[in-house]
PDB file of C-alpha atoms in Angstrom:
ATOM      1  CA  UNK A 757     -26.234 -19.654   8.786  1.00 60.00           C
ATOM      2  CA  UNK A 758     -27.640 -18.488  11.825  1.00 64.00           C
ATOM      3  CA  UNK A 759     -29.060 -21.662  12.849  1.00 71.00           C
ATOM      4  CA  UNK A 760     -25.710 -23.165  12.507  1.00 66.00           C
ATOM      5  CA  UNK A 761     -24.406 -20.632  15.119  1.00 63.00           C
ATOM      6  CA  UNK A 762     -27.931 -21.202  17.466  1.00 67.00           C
ATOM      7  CA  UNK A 763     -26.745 -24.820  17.506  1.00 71.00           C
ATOM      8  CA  UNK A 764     -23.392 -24.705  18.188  1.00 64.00           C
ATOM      9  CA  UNK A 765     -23.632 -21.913  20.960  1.00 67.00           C
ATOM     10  CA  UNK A 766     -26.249 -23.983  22.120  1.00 73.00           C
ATOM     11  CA  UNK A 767     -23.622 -27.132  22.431  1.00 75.00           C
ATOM     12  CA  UNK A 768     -20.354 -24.281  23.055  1.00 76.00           C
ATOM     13  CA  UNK A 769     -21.205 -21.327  23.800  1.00 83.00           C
ATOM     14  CA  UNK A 770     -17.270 -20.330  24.490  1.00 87.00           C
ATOM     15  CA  UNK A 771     -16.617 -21.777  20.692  1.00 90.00           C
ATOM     16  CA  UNK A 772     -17.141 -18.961  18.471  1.00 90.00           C
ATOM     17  CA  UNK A 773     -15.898 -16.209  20.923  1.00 93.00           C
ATOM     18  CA  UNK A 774     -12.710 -17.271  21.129  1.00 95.00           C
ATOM     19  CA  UNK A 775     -12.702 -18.258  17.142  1.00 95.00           C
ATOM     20  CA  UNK A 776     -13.516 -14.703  16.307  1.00 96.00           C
ATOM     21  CA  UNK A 777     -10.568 -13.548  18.918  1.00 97.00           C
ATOM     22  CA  UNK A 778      -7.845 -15.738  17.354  1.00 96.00           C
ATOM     23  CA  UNK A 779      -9.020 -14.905  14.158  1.00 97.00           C
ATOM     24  CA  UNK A 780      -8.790 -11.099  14.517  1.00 97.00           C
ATOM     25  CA  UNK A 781      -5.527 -12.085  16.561  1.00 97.00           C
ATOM     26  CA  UNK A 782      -4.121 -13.520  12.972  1.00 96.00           C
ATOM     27  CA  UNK A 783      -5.834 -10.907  10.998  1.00 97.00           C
ATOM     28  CA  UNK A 784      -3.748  -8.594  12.839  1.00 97.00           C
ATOM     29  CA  UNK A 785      -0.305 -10.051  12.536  1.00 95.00           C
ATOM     30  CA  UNK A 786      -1.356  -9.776   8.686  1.00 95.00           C
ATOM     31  CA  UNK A 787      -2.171  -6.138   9.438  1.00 97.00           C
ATOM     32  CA  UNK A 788       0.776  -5.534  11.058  1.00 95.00           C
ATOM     33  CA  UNK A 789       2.614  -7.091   7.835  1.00 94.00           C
ATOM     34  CA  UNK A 790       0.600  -4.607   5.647  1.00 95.00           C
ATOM     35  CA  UNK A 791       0.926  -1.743   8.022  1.00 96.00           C
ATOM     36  CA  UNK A 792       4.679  -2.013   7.541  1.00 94.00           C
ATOM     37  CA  UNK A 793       4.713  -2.910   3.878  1.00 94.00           C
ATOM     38  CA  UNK A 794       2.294  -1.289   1.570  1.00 94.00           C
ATOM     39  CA  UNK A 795       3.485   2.371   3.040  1.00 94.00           C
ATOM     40  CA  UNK A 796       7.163   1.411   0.998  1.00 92.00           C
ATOM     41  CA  UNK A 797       5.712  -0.169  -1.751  1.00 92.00           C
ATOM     42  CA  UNK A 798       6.308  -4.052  -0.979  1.00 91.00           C
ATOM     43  CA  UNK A 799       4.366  -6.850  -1.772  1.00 92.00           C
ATOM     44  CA  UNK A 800       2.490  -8.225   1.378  1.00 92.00           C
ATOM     45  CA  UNK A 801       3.147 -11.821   0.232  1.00 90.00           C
ATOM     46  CA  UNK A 802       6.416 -12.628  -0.721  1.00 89.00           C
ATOM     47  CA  UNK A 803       9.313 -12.820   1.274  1.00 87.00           C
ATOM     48  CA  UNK A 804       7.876 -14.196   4.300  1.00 86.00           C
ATOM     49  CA  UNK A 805       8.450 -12.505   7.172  1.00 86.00           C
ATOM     50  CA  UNK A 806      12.310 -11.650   7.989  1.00 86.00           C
ATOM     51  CA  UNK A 807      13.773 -10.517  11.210  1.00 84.00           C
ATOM     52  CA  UNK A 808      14.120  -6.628  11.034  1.00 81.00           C
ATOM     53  CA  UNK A 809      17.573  -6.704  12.694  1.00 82.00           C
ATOM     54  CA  UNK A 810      19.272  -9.471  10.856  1.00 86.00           C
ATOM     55  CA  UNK A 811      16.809 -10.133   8.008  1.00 85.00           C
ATOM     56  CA  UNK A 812      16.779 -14.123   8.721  1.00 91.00           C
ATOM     57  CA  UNK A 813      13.542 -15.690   7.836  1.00 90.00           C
ATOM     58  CA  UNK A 814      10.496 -16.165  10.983  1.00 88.00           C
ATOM     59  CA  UNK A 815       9.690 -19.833  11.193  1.00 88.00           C
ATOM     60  CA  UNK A 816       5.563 -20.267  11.231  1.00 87.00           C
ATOM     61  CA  UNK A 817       6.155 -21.484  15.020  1.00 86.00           C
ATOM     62  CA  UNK A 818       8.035 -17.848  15.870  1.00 86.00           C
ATOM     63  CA  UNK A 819       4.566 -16.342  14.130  1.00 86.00           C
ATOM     64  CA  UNK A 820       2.102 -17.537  16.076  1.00 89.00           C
ATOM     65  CA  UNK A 821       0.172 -14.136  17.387  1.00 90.00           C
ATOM     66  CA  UNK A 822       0.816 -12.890  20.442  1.00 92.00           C
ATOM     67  CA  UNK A 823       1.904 -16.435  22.119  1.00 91.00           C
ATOM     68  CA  UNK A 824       5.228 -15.892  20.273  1.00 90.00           C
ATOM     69  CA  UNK A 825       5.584 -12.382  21.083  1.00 91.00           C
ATOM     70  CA  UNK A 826       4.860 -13.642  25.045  1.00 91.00           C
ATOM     71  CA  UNK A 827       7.321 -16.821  24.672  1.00 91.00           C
ATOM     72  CA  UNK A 828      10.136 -15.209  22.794  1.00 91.00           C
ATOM     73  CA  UNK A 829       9.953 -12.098  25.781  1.00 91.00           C
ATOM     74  CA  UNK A 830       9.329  -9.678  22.446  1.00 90.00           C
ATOM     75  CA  UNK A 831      13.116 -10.630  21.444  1.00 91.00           C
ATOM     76  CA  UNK A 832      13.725 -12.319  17.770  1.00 88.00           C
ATOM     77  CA  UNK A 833      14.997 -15.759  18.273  1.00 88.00           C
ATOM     78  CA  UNK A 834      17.517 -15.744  15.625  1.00 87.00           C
ATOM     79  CA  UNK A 835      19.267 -13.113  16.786  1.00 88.00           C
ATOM     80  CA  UNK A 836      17.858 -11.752  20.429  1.00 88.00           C
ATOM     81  CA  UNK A 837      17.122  -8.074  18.726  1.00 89.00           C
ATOM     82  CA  UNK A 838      13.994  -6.508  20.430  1.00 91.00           C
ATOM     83  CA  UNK A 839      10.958  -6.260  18.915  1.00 87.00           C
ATOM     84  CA  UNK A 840       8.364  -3.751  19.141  1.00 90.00           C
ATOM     85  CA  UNK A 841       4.970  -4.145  21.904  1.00 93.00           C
ATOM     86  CA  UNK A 842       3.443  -2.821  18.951  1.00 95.00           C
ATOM     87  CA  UNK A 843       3.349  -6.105  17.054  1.00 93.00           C
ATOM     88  CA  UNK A 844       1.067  -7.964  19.627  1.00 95.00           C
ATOM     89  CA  UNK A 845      -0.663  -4.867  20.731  1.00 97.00           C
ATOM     90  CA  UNK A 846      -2.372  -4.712  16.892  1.00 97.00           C
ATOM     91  CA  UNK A 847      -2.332  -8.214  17.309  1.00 97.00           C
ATOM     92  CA  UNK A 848      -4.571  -7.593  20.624  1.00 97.00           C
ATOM     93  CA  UNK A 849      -6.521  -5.110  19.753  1.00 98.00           C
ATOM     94  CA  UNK A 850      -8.004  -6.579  16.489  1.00 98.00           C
ATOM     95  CA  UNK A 851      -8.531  -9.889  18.563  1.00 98.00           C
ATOM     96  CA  UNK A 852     -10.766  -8.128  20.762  1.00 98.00           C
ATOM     97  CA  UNK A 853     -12.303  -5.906  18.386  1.00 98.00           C
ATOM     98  CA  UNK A 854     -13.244  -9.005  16.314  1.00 98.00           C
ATOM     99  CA  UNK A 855     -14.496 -10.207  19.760  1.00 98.00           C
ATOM    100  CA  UNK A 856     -16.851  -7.269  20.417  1.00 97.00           C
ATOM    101  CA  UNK A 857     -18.288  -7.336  17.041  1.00 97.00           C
ATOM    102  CA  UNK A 858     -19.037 -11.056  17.389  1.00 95.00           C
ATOM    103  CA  UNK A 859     -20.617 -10.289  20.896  1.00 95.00           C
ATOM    104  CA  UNK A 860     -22.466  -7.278  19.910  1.00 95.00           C
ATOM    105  CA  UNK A 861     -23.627  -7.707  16.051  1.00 92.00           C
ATOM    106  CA  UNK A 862     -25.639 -10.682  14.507  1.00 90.00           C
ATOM    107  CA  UNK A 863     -23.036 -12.749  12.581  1.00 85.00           C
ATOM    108  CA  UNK A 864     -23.532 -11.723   9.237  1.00 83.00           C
ATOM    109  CA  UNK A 865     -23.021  -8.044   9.994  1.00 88.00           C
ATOM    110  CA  UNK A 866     -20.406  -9.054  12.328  1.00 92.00           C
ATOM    111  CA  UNK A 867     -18.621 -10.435   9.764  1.00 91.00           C
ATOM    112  CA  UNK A 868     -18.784  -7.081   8.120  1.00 89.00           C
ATOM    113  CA  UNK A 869     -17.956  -4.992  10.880  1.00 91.00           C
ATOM    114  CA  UNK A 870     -14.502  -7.222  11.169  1.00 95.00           C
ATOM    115  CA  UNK A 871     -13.861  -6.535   7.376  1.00 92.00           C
ATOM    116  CA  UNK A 872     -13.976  -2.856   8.096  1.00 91.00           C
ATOM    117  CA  UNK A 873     -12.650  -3.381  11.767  1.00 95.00           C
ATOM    118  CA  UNK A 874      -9.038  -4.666   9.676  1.00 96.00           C
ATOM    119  CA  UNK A 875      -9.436  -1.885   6.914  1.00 94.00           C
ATOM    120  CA  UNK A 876      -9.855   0.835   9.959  1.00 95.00           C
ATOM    121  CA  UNK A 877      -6.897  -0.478  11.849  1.00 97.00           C
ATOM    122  CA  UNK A 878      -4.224  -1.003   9.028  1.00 96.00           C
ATOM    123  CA  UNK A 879      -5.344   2.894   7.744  1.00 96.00           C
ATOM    124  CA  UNK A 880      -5.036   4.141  11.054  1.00 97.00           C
ATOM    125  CA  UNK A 881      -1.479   2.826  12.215  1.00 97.00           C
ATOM    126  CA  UNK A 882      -0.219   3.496   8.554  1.00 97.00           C
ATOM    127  CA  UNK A 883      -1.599   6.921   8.886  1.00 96.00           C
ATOM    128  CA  UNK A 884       0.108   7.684  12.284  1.00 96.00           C
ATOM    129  CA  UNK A 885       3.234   6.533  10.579  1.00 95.00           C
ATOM    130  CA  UNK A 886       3.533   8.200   7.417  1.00 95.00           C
ATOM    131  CA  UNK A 887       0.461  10.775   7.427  1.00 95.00           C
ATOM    132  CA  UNK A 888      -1.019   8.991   4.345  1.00 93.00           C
ATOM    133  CA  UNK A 889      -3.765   6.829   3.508  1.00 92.00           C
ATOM    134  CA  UNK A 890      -2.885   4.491   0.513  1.00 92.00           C
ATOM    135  CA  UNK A 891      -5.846   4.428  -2.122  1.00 90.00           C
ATOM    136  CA  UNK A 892      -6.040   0.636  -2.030  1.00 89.00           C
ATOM    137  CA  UNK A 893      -7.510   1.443   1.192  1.00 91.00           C
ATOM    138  CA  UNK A 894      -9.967   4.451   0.703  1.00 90.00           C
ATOM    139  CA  UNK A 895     -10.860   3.456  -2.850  1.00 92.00           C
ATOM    140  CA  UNK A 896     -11.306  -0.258  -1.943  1.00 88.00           C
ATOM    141  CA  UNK A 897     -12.942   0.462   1.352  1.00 86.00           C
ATOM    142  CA  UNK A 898     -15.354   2.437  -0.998  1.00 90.00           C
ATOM    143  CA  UNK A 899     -16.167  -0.117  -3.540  1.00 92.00           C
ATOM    144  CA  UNK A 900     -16.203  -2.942  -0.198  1.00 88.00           C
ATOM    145  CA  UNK A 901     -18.596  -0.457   1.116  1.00 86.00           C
ATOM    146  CA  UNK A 902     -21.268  -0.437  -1.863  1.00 90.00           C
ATOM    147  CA  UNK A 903     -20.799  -3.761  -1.816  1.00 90.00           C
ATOM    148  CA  UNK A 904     -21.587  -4.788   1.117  1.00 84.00           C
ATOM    149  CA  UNK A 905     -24.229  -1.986   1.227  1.00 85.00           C
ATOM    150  CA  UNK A 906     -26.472  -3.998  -1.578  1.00 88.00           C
ATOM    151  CA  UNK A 907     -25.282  -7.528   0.308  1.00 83.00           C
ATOM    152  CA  UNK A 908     -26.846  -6.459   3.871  1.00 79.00           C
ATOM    153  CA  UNK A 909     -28.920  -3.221   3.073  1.00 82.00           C
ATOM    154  CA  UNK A 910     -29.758  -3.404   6.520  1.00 76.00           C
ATOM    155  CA  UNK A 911     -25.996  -1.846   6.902  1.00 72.00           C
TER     156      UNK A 911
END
């Protein structure tokens, strides 16, 4: 795999930086679906995202990370309610986390660190808003952890 990423950095080296940041930028808008959800005990996967205000459906072109949040001036198009800075600023943050762990890890622990990079951030926004951390968090994290432990022992 590495030589893969030698060669292509070696053709682009702009390519897989700003892969890994859109891809943490998605991960996030999932983790901002989860960070909502699991706390009240809904599925993470069906209904697709619904405007809080009015409850209409999000097209996929009102989802796009951050853009959307930019374009739509952080108002819901269906109905103008406001949303939250918070949405793009997880959206952000996990972007550029994912960025720094590309940037500063070899890729195959990088693409650990971003698994536990998303686990941190959901646990840590759900836990500022309810005081808990759900066990499919700390008990999978756990069993991720061993896991990955035997995968790269040089974790």
């Amino acid at each position: 795999m590495q030589e893969y990423v030698d060669s292509v950095e070696l053709i682009a080296p702009w390519f897989f930086p700003i892969l890994a940041f859109g891809i943490g930028a998605c991960i996030g808008s999932f983790l901002n679906v989860c960070i909502y959800r699991i706390p009240e005990g809904l599925s993470v996967v069906h209904p697709a995202s619904r405007c809080g205000a009015c409850g209409k459906p999000i097209p996929f072109y009102n989802n796009v990370p951050i853009l959307a949040w930019v374009f739509l001036k952080g108002k819901a198009a269906c109905c103008g309610a406001p949303f939250s800075v918070r949405y793009p600023a997880i959206e952000f943050l996990t972007g550029l986390l994912f960025l720094a762990s590309w940037l500063l890890l070899p890729a195959s622990i990088a693409l650990i660190g971003m698994i536990w990079i998303s686990i941190l951030i959901a646990v840590t926004f759900i836990d500022l808003d309810h005081m808990i951390i759900p066990d499919r968090f700390s008990i999978g994290g756990l069993i991720a952890g061993v896991i990955l432990s035997m995968v790269a022992p040089s974790l």
